[in-house]
CSV table of C-alpha atoms in Angstrom, one decimal:
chain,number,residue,atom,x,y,z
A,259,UNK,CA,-9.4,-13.0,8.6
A,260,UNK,CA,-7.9,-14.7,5.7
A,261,UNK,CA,-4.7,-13.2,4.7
A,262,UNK,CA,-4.0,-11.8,7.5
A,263,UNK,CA,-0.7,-12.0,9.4
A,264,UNK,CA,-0.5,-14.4,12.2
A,265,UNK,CA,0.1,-12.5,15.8
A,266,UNK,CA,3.1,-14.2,17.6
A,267,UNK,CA,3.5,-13.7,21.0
A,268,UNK,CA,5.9,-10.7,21.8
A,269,UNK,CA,4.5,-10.4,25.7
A,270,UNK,CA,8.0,-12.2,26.4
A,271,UNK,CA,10.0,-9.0,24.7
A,272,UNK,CA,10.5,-6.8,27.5
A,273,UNK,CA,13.0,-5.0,25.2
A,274,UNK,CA,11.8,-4.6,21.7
A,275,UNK,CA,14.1,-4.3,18.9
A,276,UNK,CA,13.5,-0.9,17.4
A,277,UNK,CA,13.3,0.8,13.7
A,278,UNK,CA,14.4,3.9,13.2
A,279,UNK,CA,12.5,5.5,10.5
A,280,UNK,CA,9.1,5.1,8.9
A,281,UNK,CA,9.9,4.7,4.9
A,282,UNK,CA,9.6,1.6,3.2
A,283,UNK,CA,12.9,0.0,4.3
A,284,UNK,CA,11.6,0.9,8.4
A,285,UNK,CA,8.3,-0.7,7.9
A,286,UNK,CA,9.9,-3.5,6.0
A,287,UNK,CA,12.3,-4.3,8.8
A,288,UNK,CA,9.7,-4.2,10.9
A,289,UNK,CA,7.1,-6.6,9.0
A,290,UNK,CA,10.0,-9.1,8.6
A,291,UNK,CA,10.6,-9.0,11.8
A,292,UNK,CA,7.2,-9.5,13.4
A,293,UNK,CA,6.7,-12.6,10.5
A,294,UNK,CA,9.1,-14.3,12.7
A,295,UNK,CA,7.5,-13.8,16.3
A,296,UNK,CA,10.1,-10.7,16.8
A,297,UNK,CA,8.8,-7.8,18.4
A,298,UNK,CA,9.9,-4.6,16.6
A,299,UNK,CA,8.8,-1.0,17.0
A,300,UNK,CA,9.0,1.8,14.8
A,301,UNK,CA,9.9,5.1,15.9
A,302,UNK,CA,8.8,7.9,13.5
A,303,UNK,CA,10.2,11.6,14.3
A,304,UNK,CA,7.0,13.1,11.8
A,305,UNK,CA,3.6,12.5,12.4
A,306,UNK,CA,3.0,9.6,9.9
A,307,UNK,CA,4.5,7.0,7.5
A,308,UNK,CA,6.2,7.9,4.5
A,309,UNK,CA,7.0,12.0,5.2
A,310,UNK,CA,9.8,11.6,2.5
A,311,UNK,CA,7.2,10.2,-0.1
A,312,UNK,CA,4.8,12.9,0.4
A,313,UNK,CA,7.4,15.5,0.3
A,314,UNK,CA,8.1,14.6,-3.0
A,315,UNK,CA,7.3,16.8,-6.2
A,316,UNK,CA,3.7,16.1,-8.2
A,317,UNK,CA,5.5,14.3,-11.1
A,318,UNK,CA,7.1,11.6,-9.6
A,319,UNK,CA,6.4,8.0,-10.1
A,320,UNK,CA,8.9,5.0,-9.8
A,321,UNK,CA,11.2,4.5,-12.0
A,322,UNK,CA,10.8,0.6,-11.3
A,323,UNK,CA,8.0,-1.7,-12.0
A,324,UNK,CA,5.3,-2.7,-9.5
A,325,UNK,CA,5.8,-6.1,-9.7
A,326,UNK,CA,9.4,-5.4,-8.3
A,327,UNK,CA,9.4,-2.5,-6.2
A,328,UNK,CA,6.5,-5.0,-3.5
A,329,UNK,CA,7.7,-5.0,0.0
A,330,UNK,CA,7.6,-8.7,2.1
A,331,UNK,CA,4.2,-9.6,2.5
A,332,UNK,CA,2.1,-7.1,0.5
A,333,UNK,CA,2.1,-6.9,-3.0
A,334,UNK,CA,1.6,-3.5,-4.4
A,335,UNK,CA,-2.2,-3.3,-5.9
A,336,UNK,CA,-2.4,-3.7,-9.8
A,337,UNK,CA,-4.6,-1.0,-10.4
A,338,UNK,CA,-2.0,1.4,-8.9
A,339,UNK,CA,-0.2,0.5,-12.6
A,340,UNK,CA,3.2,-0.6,-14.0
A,341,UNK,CA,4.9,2.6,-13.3
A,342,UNK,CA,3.4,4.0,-9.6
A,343,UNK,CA,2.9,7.6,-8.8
A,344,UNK,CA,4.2,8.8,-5.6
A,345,UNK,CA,0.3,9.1,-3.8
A,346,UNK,CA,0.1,5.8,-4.6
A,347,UNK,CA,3.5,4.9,-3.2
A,348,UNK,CA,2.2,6.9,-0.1
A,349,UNK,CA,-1.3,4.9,-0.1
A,350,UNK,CA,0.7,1.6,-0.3
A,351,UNK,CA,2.8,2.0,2.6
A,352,UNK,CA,-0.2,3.4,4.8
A,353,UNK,CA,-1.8,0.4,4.0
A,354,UNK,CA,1.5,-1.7,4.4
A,355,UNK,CA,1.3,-0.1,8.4
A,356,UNK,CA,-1.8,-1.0,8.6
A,357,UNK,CA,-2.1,-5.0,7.2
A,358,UNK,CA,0.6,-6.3,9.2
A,359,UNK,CA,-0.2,-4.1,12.0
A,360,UNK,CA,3.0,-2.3,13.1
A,361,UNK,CA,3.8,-0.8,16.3
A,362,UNK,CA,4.7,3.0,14.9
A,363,UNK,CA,5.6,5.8,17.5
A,364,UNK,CA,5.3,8.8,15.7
A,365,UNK,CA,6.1,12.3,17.1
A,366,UNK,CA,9.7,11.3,18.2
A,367,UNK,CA,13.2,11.3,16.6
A,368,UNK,CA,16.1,9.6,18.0
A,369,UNK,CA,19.1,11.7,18.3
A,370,UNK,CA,21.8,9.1,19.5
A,371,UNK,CA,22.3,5.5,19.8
A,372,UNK,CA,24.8,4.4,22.6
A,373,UNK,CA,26.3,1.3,24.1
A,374,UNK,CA,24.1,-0.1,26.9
A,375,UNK,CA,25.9,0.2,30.2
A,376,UNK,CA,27.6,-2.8,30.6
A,377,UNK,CA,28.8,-2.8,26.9
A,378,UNK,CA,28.1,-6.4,26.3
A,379,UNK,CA,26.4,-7.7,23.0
A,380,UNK,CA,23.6,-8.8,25.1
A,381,UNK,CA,23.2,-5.5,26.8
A,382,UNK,CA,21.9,-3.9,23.9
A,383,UNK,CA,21.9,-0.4,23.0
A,384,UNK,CA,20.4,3.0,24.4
A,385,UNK,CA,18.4,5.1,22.3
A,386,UNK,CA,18.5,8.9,23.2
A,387,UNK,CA,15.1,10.7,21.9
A,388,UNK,CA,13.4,13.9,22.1
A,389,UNK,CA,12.0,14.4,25.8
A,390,UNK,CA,14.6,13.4,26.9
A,391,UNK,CA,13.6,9.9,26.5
A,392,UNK,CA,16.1,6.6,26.9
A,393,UNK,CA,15.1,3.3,24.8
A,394,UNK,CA,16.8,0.1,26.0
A,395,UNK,CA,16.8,-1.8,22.7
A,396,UNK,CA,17.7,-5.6,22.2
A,397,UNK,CA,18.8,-4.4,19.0
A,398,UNK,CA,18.5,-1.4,16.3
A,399,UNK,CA,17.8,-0.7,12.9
A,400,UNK,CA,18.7,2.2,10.9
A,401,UNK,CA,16.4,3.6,7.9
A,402,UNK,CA,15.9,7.3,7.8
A,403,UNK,CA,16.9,7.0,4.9
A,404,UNK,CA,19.4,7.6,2.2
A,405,UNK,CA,17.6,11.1,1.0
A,406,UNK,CA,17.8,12.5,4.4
A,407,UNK,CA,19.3,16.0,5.0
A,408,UNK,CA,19.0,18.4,1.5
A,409,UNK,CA,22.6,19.3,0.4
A,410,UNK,CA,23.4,22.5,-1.5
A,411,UNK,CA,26.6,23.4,-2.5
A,412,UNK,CA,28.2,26.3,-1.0
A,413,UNK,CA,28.4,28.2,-4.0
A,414,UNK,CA,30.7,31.5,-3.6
A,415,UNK,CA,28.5,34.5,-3.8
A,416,UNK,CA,24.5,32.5,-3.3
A,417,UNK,CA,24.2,35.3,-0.6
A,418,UNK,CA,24.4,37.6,-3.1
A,419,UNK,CA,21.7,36.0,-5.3
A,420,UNK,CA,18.5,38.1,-6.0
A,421,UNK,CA,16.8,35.4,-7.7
A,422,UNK,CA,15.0,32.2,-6.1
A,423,UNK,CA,17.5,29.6,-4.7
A,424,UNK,CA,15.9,26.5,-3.8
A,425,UNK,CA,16.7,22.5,-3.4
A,426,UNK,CA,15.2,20.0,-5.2
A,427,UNK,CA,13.3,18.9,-2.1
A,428,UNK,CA,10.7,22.4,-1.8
A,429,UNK,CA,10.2,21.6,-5.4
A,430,UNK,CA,6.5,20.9,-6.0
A,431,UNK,CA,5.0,21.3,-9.8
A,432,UNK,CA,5.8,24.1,-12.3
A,433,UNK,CA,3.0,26.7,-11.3
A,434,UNK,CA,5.1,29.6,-9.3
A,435,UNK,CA,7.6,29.2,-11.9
A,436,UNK,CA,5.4,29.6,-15.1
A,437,UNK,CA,6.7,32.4,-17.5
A,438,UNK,CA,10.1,32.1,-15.6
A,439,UNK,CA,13.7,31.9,-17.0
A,440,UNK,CA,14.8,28.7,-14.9
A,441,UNK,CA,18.1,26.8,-14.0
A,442,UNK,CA,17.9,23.4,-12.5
A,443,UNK,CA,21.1,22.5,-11.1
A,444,UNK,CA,22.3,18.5,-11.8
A,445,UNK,CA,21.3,16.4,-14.3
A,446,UNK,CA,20.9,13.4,-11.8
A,447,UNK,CA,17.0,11.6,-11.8
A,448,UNK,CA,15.6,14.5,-9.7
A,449,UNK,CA,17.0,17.8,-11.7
A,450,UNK,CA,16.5,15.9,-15.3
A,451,UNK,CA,12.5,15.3,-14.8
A,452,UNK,CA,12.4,18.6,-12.7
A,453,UNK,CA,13.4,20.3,-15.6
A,454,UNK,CA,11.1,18.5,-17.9
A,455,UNK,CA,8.2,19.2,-15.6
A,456,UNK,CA,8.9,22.7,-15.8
A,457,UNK,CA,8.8,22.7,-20.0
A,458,UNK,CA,5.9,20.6,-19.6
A,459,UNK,CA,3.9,23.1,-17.3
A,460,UNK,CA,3.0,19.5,-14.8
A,461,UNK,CA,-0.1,18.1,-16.7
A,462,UNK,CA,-1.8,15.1,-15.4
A,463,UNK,CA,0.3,12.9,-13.4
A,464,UNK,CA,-1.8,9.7,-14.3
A,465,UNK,CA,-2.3,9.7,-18.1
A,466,UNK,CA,1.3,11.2,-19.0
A,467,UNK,CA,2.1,14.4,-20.3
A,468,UNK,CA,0.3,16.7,-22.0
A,469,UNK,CA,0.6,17.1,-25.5
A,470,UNK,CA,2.6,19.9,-27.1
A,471,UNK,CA,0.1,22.6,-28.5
A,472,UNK,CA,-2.6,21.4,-26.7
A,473,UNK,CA,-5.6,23.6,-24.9
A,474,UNK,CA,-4.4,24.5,-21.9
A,475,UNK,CA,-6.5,27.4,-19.6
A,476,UNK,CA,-3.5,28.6,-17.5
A,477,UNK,CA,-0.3,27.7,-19.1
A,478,UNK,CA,2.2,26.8,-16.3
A,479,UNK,CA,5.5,26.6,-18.3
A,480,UNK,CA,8.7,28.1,-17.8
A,481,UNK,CA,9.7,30.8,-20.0
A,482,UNK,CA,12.9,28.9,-20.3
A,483,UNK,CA,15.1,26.2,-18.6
A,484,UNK,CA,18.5,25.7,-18.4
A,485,UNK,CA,20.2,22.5,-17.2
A,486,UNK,CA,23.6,23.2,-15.6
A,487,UNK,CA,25.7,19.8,-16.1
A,488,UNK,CA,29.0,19.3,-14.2
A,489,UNK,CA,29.5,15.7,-15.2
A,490,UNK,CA,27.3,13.8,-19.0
A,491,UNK,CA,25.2,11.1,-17.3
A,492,UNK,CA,24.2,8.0,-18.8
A,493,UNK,CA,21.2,8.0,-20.2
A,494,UNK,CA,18.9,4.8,-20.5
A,495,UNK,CA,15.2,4.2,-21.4
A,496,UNK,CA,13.1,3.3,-18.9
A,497,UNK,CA,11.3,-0.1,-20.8
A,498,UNK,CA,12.3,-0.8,-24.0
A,499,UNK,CA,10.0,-3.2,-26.4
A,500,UNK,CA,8.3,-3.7,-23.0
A,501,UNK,CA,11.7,-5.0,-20.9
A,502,UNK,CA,12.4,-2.4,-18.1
A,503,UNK,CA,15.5,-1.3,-17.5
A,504,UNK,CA,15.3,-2.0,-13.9
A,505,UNK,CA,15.4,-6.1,-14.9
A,506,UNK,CA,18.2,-5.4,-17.0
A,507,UNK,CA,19.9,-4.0,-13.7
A,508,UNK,CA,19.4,-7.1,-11.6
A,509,UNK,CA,20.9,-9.5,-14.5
A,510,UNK,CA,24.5,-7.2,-14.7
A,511,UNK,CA,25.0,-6.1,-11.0
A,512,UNK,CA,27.0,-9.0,-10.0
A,513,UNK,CA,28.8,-9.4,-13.9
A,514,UNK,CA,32.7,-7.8,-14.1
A,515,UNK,CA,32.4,-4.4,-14.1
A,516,UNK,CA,34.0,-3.6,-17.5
A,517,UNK,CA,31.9,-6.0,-19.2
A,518,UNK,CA,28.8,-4.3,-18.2
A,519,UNK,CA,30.5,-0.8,-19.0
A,520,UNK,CA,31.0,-2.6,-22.7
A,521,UNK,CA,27.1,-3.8,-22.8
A,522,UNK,CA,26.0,-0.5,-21.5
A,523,UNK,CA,27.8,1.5,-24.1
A,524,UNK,CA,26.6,-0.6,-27.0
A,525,UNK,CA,22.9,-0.7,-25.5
A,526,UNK,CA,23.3,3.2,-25.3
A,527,UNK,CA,24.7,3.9,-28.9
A,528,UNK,CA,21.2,1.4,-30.2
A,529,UNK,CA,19.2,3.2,-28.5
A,530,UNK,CA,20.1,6.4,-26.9
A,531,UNK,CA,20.5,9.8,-29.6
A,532,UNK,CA,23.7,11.2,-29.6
A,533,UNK,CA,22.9,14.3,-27.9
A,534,UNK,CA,26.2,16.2,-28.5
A,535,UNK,CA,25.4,18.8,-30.5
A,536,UNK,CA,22.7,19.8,-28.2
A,537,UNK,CA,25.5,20.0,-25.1
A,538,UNK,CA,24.9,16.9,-23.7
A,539,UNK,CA,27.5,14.6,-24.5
A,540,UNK,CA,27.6,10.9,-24.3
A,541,UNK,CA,29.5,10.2,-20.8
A,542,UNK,CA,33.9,9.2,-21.4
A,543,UNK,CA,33.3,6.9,-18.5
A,544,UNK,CA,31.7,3.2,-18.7
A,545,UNK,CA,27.7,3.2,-16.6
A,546,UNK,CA,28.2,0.6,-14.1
A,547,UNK,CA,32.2,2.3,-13.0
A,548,UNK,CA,29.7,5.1,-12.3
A,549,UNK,CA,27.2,3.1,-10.5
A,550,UNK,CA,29.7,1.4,-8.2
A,551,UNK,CA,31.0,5.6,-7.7
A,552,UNK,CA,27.4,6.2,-6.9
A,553,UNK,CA,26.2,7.9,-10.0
A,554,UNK,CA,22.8,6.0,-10.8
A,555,UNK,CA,21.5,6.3,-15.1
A,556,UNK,CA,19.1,8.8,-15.8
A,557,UNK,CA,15.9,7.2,-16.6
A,558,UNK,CA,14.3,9.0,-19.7
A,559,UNK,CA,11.0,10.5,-18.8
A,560,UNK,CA,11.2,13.2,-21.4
A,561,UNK,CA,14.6,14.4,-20.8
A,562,UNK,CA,16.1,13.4,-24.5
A,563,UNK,CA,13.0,14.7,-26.1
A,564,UNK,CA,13.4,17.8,-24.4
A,565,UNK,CA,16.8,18.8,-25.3
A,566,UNK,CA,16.3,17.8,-29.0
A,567,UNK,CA,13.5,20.2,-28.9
A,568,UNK,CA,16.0,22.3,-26.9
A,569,UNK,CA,13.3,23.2,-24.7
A,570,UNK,CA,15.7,21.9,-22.3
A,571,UNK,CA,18.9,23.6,-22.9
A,572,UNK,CA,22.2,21.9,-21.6
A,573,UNK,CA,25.0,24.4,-19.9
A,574,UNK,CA,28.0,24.4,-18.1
A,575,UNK,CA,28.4,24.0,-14.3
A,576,UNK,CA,27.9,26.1,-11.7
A,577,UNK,CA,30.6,28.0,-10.1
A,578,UNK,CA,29.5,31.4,-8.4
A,579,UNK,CA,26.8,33.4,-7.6
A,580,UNK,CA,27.0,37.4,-8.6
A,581,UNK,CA,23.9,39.5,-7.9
A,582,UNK,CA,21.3,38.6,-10.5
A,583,UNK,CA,23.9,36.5,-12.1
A,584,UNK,CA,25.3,33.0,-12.1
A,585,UNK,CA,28.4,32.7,-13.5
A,586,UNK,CA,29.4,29.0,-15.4
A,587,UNK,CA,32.2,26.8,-15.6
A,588,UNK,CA,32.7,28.0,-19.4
A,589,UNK,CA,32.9,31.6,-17.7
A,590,UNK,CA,29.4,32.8,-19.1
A,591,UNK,CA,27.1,33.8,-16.9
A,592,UNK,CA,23.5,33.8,-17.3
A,593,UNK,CA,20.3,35.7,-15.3
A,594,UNK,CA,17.9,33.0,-14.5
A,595,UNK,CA,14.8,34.2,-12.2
A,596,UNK,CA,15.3,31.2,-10.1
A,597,UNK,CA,17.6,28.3,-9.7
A,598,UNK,CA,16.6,25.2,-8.1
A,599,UNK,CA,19.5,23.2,-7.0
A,600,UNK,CA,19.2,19.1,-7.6
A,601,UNK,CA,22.4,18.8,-5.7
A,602,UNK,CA,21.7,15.7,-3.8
A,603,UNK,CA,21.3,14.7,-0.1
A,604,UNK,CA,23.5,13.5,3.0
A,605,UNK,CA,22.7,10.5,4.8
A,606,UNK,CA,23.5,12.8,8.2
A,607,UNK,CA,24.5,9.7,10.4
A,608,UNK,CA,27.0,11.5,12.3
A,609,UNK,CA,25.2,12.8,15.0
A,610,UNK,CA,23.3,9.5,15.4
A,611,UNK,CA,26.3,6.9,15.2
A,612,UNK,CA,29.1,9.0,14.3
A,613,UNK,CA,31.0,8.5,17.5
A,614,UNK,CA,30.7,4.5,17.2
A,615,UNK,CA,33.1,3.9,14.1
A,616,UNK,CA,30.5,2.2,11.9
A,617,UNK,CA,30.5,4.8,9.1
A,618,UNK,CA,32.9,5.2,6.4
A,619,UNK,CA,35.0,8.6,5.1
A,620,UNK,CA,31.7,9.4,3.3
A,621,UNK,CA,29.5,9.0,6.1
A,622,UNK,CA,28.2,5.4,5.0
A,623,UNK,CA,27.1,2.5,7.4
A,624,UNK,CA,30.0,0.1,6.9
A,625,UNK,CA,28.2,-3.0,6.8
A,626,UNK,CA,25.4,-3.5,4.8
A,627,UNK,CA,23.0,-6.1,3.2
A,628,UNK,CA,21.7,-7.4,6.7
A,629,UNK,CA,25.2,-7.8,8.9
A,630,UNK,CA,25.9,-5.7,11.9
A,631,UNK,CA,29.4,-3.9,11.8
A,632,UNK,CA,32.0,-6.2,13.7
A,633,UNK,CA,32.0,-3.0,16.2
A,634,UNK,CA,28.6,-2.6,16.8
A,635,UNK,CA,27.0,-6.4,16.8
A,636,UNK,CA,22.9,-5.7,17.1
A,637,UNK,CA,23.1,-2.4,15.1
A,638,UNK,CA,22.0,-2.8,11.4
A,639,UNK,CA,21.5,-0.2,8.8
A,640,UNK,CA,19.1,-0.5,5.7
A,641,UNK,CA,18.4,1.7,2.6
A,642,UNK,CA,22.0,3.4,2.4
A,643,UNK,CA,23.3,2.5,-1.1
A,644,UNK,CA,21.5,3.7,-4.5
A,645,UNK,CA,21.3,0.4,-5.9
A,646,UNK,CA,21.2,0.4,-10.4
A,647,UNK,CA,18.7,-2.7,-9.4
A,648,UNK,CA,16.3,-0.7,-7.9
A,649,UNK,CA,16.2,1.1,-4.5
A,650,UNK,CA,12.2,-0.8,-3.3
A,651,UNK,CA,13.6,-3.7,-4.5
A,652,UNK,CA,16.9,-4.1,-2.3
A,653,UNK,CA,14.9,-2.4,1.0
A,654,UNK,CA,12.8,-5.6,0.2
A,655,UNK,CA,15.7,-7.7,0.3
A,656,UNK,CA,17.6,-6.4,3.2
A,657,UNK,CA,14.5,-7.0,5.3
A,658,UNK,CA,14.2,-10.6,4.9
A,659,UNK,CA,18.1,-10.7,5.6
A,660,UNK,CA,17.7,-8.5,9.1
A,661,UNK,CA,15.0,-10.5,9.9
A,662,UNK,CA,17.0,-13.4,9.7
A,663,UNK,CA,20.3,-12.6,10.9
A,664,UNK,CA,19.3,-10.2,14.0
A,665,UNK,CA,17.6,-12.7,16.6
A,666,UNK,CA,20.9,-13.8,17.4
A,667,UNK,CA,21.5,-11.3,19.0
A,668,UNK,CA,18.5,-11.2,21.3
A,669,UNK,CA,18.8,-11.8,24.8
């Protein structure tokens, strides 16, 4: 069939490399791998690609372009649009699966990686799975992912809450919180166009949001939403004159730090309101010193209109829980009906490859960007950094790297 992949012989691969995880940067991994006659298989603790995509809330849609956020060997289809909502994310990668025709073993979640016994590089590894399985691998890759386990502060007094406490991640669309006073909890991505959402009742995820004032049968907004800040994040529109700020990210990642801190704060004061008076600040520290930190720009869908409107209304950070009460950094407290926490995840390595000495005093893979640790030669990790060039983009990247590096280590 034309355009089809071509099928290399694997019946000489006793011991497959495997992929742990079923997300874009596992069935990258994988596709790279099988482009170069490698066989790889895919191991999948849900019952289907792309669980983390589908778990997301109604709203979402990248916050890069299509024509960058492709994976190798598949472009993502035009009429999906410039900016992709997350079913069609979803759709992609099921179609992904099926075009280069991946081995996927769903239904089973690795728990450990070990040594082979022998604990040569050519041994490989051992893969410990539910059922009690064992996996000789010739090699492993990691990717479940850098949202992997929900994490929620442990805020003195939550116990004591007698409102709604949720994460980010059980967030779905405003319905069960119309009428509702609401506090959304981090003013990363996630909690800014959560707490747009909820102004904004949802509307239709496909031809933007609905107008203010117009007809609406069942209206689904919040009564009110509060956006507790800790830290001012940098703000940045998502295109501007039709450039997206994702390009814009690839040209200054690998320019001196404080020179892109400079651009970025010029860039901001063109184009970015000063929202100040509105309790939103612009940031004291430069946008890529964050970035390297880990904090990634928030991409305006909505957010800087909101809190001019003050539909959206900036307050201080959380510090305790006290009945029907949450008290604030500024020592106010407030009553919200429900607080959804956009607090973040852990990558929750630990348990996998804790006890090998490949991760970092955070928990991070030490080697990235397609080399194995020195430690641990055969064992990659992909999809572990929050990259300001976009997240699709690098996954796409580290493939092609893995796929080129790893059959070294083959026996």
């Amino acid at each position: 069939m034309p355009g089809a992949p071509a099928q290399p012989d694997m019946t000489t691969q006793p011991r497959p490399v495997y992929v742990i995880g079923a997300g874009p940067g596992g069935l990258a991994v994988a596709a790279a791998l099988r482009a170069r006659g490698v066989r790889a298989v895919v191991i999948e603790k849900s019952d289907r690609v792309a669980t983390s995509w589908r778990g997301h809330y109604d709203r979402l849609h990248l916050h890069t372009t299509r024509r960058l956020s492709g994976l190798p060997g598949l472009r993502i289809p035009r009429r999906f649009g410039r900016w992709v909502s997350r079913d069609d994310v979803v759709r992609y990668l099921e179609k992904y699966a099926e075009h280069h025709e991946l081995e996927i073993i769903t239904g089973v979640e690795v728990t450990r990686i070990d040594r082979a016994p022998g604990g040569a590089e050519a041994d490989g590894w051992t893969l410990h799975a539910t059922g009690g399985r064992e996996l000789a691998a010739a090699a492993v890759v990691v990717a479940t992912g850098f949202n992997h386990t929900p994490a929620t502060p442990d805020w003195p007094g939550a116990g004591t809450y007698t409102g709604r406490l949720l994460h980010a991640s059980e967030y779905r669309d405003a319905a069960p919180f119309a009428g509702l006073d609401v506090l959304v909890v981090g003013v990363g991505n996630t909690g800014a166009e959560i707490a747009v959402d909820l102004t904004e009742g949802g509307g239709d995820r496909r031809r933007g949001r609905r107008g203010r004032g117009a007809a609406d049968p069942g209206d689904r907004r919040a009564a009110s939403v509060r956006l507790a800040v800790r830290t001012a994040p940098h703000i940045v529109r998502r295109s501007t004159a039709g450039w997206p700020a994702q390009r814009t990210g690839i040209l200054v990642r690998r320019l001196p730090v404080r020179l892109v801190d400079r651009l970025g704060a010029l860039v901001a004061k063109a184009s970015v309101p000063d929202l100040s008076a509105y309790g939103l600040p612009r940031p004291t520290t430069g946008l890529y010193s964050r970035v390297r930190e880990g904090a990634i720009p928030v991409q305006d869908v909505g957010l800087i209109d909101a809190v001019r409107a003050r539909t959206v209304l900036p307050v201080a950070a959380v510090e305790s829980f006290d009945g029907a009460e949450v008290v604030l950094a500024d020592g106010s407290r407030i009553a919200p009906d429900a607080v959804i926490a956009a607090t973040g995840y852990r990558r929750a390595l630990e348990g996998l490859v804790g006890h090998l000495d490949v991760l970092d005093g955070r928990g991070r893979p030490l080697a990235r960007a397609g080399r194995s640790p020195v430690s641990a030669p055969g064992l990659y990790f992909t999809g572990f950094t929050n990259p300001i060039s976009g997240m699709l983009r690098e996954l796409a990247l580290d493939a092609e790297k893995i796929a080129k590096t790893l059959p070294r280590h083959l026996s």
